[in-house]
Amino acid sequence: MKTSALSAPPLHSPANDGDDQAQRAAELAALHRAADAGEAAAGWVRELAGRQVEEEHGRLLERVAEAIVKASSREIIPGSDGLLTEELRYTLAADVVLGSSHTTGTLPELHPGERMPLIAVCAIAATFPSCVLGDLARELEVLAAEMEAATDAGRACAETLAE
């Protein structure tokens, strides 16, 4: 049985244009917030890198900072499979707090309380791209807020010691 052209729902309804525009605007705002949170977190990680006596730890933390920037911006691709590249997954792994200890025999120089925020920032960055599989705007907003909080907590550790 054929369906009459008159009984088929329209492919595009002008009534939905407002909802679509609002959704796109919310997604764009969330994408910007995620990128800003990633930039701020990467700035903090670069500060950690600058404090390292062992050059290998500093280089690793610099790579981590770059990975955070990529994962919180360029890697969030609507319509993609939401997966990070293997290289970014490896760079953002929680073992970043161990630095290059397998070659240096030392841990990165981090103040008490900085390891957990560093792990949190890396884990959050690694989850950003998967938000394209769900409610992109809502999920990015929540994760960006958590990344901002983790970055603030990490910075607060150094500030507390400086006082």
Short mmCIF file of C-alpha atoms in Angstrom, two decimals:
data_model
loop_
_atom_site.label_atom_id
_atom_site.label_comp_id
_atom_site.label_asym_id
_atom_site.label_seq_id
_atom_site.Cartn_x
_atom_site.Cartn_y
_atom_site.Cartn_z
CA MET A 1 0.00 0.00 0.00
CA LYS A 2 1.35 3.39 -1.00
CA THR A 3 1.24 6.33 1.34
CA SER A 4 -0.27 9.42 -0.11
CA ALA A 5 2.08 12.36 -0.43
CA LEU A 6 -0.44 14.38 1.55
CA SER A 7 -0.36 12.03 4.53
CA ALA A 8 3.45 11.82 4.74
CA PRO A 9 5.03 14.20 7.27
CA PRO A 10 7.00 17.04 5.74
CA LEU A 11 10.75 16.49 5.57
CA HIS A 12 11.42 19.96 6.88
CA SER A 13 9.12 21.94 9.07
CA PRO A 14 9.66 25.69 9.52
CA ALA A 15 8.24 25.28 13.01
CA ASN A 16 11.33 23.26 13.97
CA ASP A 17 13.77 25.89 12.69
CA GLY A 18 13.73 27.78 15.99
CA ASP A 19 14.42 24.61 17.99
CA ASP A 20 17.23 23.59 15.61
CA GLN A 21 18.82 27.04 15.81
CA ALA A 22 18.60 27.06 19.59
CA GLN A 23 20.17 23.60 19.75
CA ARG A 24 22.99 24.61 17.40
CA ALA A 25 23.60 27.75 19.44
CA ALA A 26 23.72 25.73 22.67
CA GLU A 27 26.14 23.25 21.08
CA LEU A 28 28.36 26.03 19.77
CA ALA A 29 28.45 27.69 23.20
CA ALA A 30 29.31 24.36 24.83
CA LEU A 31 32.06 23.70 22.27
CA HIS A 32 33.57 27.11 23.05
CA ARG A 33 33.36 26.50 26.79
CA ALA A 34 35.06 23.11 26.43
CA ALA A 35 37.83 24.66 24.34
CA ASP A 36 38.30 27.48 26.88
CA ALA A 37 38.39 25.00 29.77
CA GLY A 38 40.94 22.93 27.85
CA GLU A 39 43.12 25.96 27.17
CA ALA A 40 43.06 26.94 30.86
CA ALA A 41 43.86 23.40 31.96
CA ALA A 42 46.67 23.17 29.41
CA GLY A 43 48.08 26.45 30.74
CA TRP A 44 48.19 24.98 34.23
CA VAL A 45 49.85 21.78 32.97
CA ARG A 46 52.44 23.91 31.17
CA GLU A 47 53.14 25.63 34.50
CA LEU A 48 53.75 22.17 35.98
CA ALA A 49 56.05 21.35 33.05
CA GLY A 50 58.04 24.54 33.65
CA ARG A 51 58.76 23.50 37.24
CA GLN A 52 60.34 20.18 36.31
CA VAL A 53 64.04 19.69 36.95
CA GLU A 54 64.08 16.53 34.81
CA GLU A 55 63.68 17.59 31.19
CA GLU A 56 61.88 14.36 30.29
CA HIS A 57 59.12 15.11 32.79
CA GLY A 58 58.79 18.62 31.41
CA ARG A 59 58.55 17.37 27.82
CA LEU A 60 55.94 14.80 28.79
CA LEU A 61 53.81 17.41 30.56
CA GLU A 62 54.11 19.70 27.52
CA ARG A 63 52.77 16.86 25.35
CA VAL A 64 49.96 16.35 27.85
CA ALA A 65 49.06 20.05 27.63
CA GLU A 66 48.88 19.82 23.82
CA ALA A 67 46.74 16.68 24.07
CA ILE A 68 44.33 18.46 26.42
CA VAL A 69 43.95 21.31 23.92
CA LYS A 70 43.31 18.90 21.04
CA ALA A 71 40.88 16.69 22.96
CA SER A 72 38.88 19.67 24.21
CA SER A 73 38.56 21.31 20.80
CA ARG A 74 39.57 19.73 17.49
CA GLU A 75 38.69 16.18 18.54
CA ILE A 76 35.06 17.01 19.39
CA ILE A 77 33.57 16.28 15.98
CA PRO A 78 29.78 16.07 15.74
CA GLY A 79 28.80 13.07 13.65
CA SER A 80 32.03 11.19 14.45
CA ASP A 81 32.42 7.96 16.40
CA GLY A 82 33.49 9.99 19.47
CA LEU A 83 36.77 8.16 19.89
CA LEU A 84 40.19 9.65 20.57
CA THR A 85 43.18 8.66 18.53
CA GLU A 86 45.39 6.05 20.19
CA GLU A 87 48.15 8.63 20.61
CA LEU A 88 45.87 11.04 22.51
CA ARG A 89 44.45 8.22 24.66
CA TYR A 90 47.98 7.19 25.59
CA THR A 91 49.11 10.76 26.31
CA LEU A 92 46.08 11.48 28.50
CA ALA A 93 46.30 8.22 30.45
CA ALA A 94 46.28 8.59 34.22
CA ASP A 95 49.88 7.39 34.42
CA VAL A 96 50.91 10.91 33.39
CA VAL A 97 51.40 11.58 37.11
CA LEU A 98 54.25 9.09 36.99
CA GLY A 99 55.91 11.09 34.23
CA SER A 100 58.96 9.50 32.70
CA SER A 101 59.80 7.66 35.91
CA HIS A 102 60.63 4.51 33.96
CA THR A 103 63.59 6.33 32.38
CA THR A 104 64.44 8.94 35.01
CA GLY A 105 63.88 6.89 38.15
CA THR A 106 62.01 9.87 39.65
CA LEU A 107 58.46 11.15 39.70
CA PRO A 108 57.51 14.55 38.30
CA GLU A 109 57.84 17.32 40.85
CA LEU A 110 54.26 18.02 41.87
CA HIS A 111 53.07 19.73 45.01
CA PRO A 112 50.90 17.77 47.44
CA GLY A 113 47.37 17.69 46.08
CA GLU A 114 48.31 18.33 42.42
CA ARG A 115 48.29 14.72 41.27
CA MET A 116 44.54 14.20 41.61
CA PRO A 117 43.56 17.36 39.69
CA LEU A 118 46.08 16.41 37.00
CA ILE A 119 44.50 12.97 36.67
CA ALA A 120 41.03 14.55 36.61
CA VAL A 121 41.95 17.07 33.91
CA CYS A 122 43.40 14.32 31.71
CA ALA A 123 40.42 12.00 32.24
CA ILE A 124 37.91 14.76 31.50
CA ALA A 125 39.80 15.81 28.37
CA ALA A 126 39.74 12.21 27.18
CA THR A 127 35.95 12.06 27.54
CA PHE A 128 35.13 15.27 25.67
CA PRO A 129 35.04 13.69 22.18
CA SER A 130 32.55 11.01 23.26
CA CYS A 131 29.98 13.71 24.03
CA VAL A 132 29.09 13.76 20.33
CA LEU A 133 27.32 10.43 20.91
CA GLY A 134 24.91 11.88 23.47
CA ASP A 135 23.51 15.27 24.40
CA LEU A 136 26.51 17.27 23.21
CA ALA A 137 25.60 20.63 24.72
CA ARG A 138 24.57 19.34 28.15
CA GLU A 139 27.44 16.88 28.50
CA LEU A 140 30.12 19.34 27.39
CA GLU A 141 28.80 21.99 29.78
CA VAL A 142 29.00 19.57 32.71
CA LEU A 143 32.44 18.27 31.79
CA ALA A 144 33.82 21.74 31.08
CA ALA A 145 32.66 22.89 34.52
CA GLU A 146 34.38 19.88 36.11
CA MET A 147 37.58 20.56 34.17
CA GLU A 148 37.52 24.17 35.34
CA ALA A 149 37.07 22.98 38.94
CA ALA A 150 39.93 20.48 38.63
CA THR A 151 42.21 23.13 37.13
CA ASP A 152 41.30 25.57 39.90
CA ALA A 153 42.01 22.89 42.52
CA GLY A 154 45.39 22.15 40.98
CA ARG A 155 46.36 25.81 40.89
CA ALA A 156 45.16 26.30 44.46
CA CYS A 157 47.68 23.70 45.68
CA ALA A 158 50.62 25.75 44.43
CA GLU A 159 49.09 29.01 45.67
CA THR A 160 48.59 27.55 49.15
CA LEU A 161 52.23 26.53 49.33
CA ALA A 162 53.37 29.96 48.10
CA GLU A 163 51.58 31.72 50.98
#
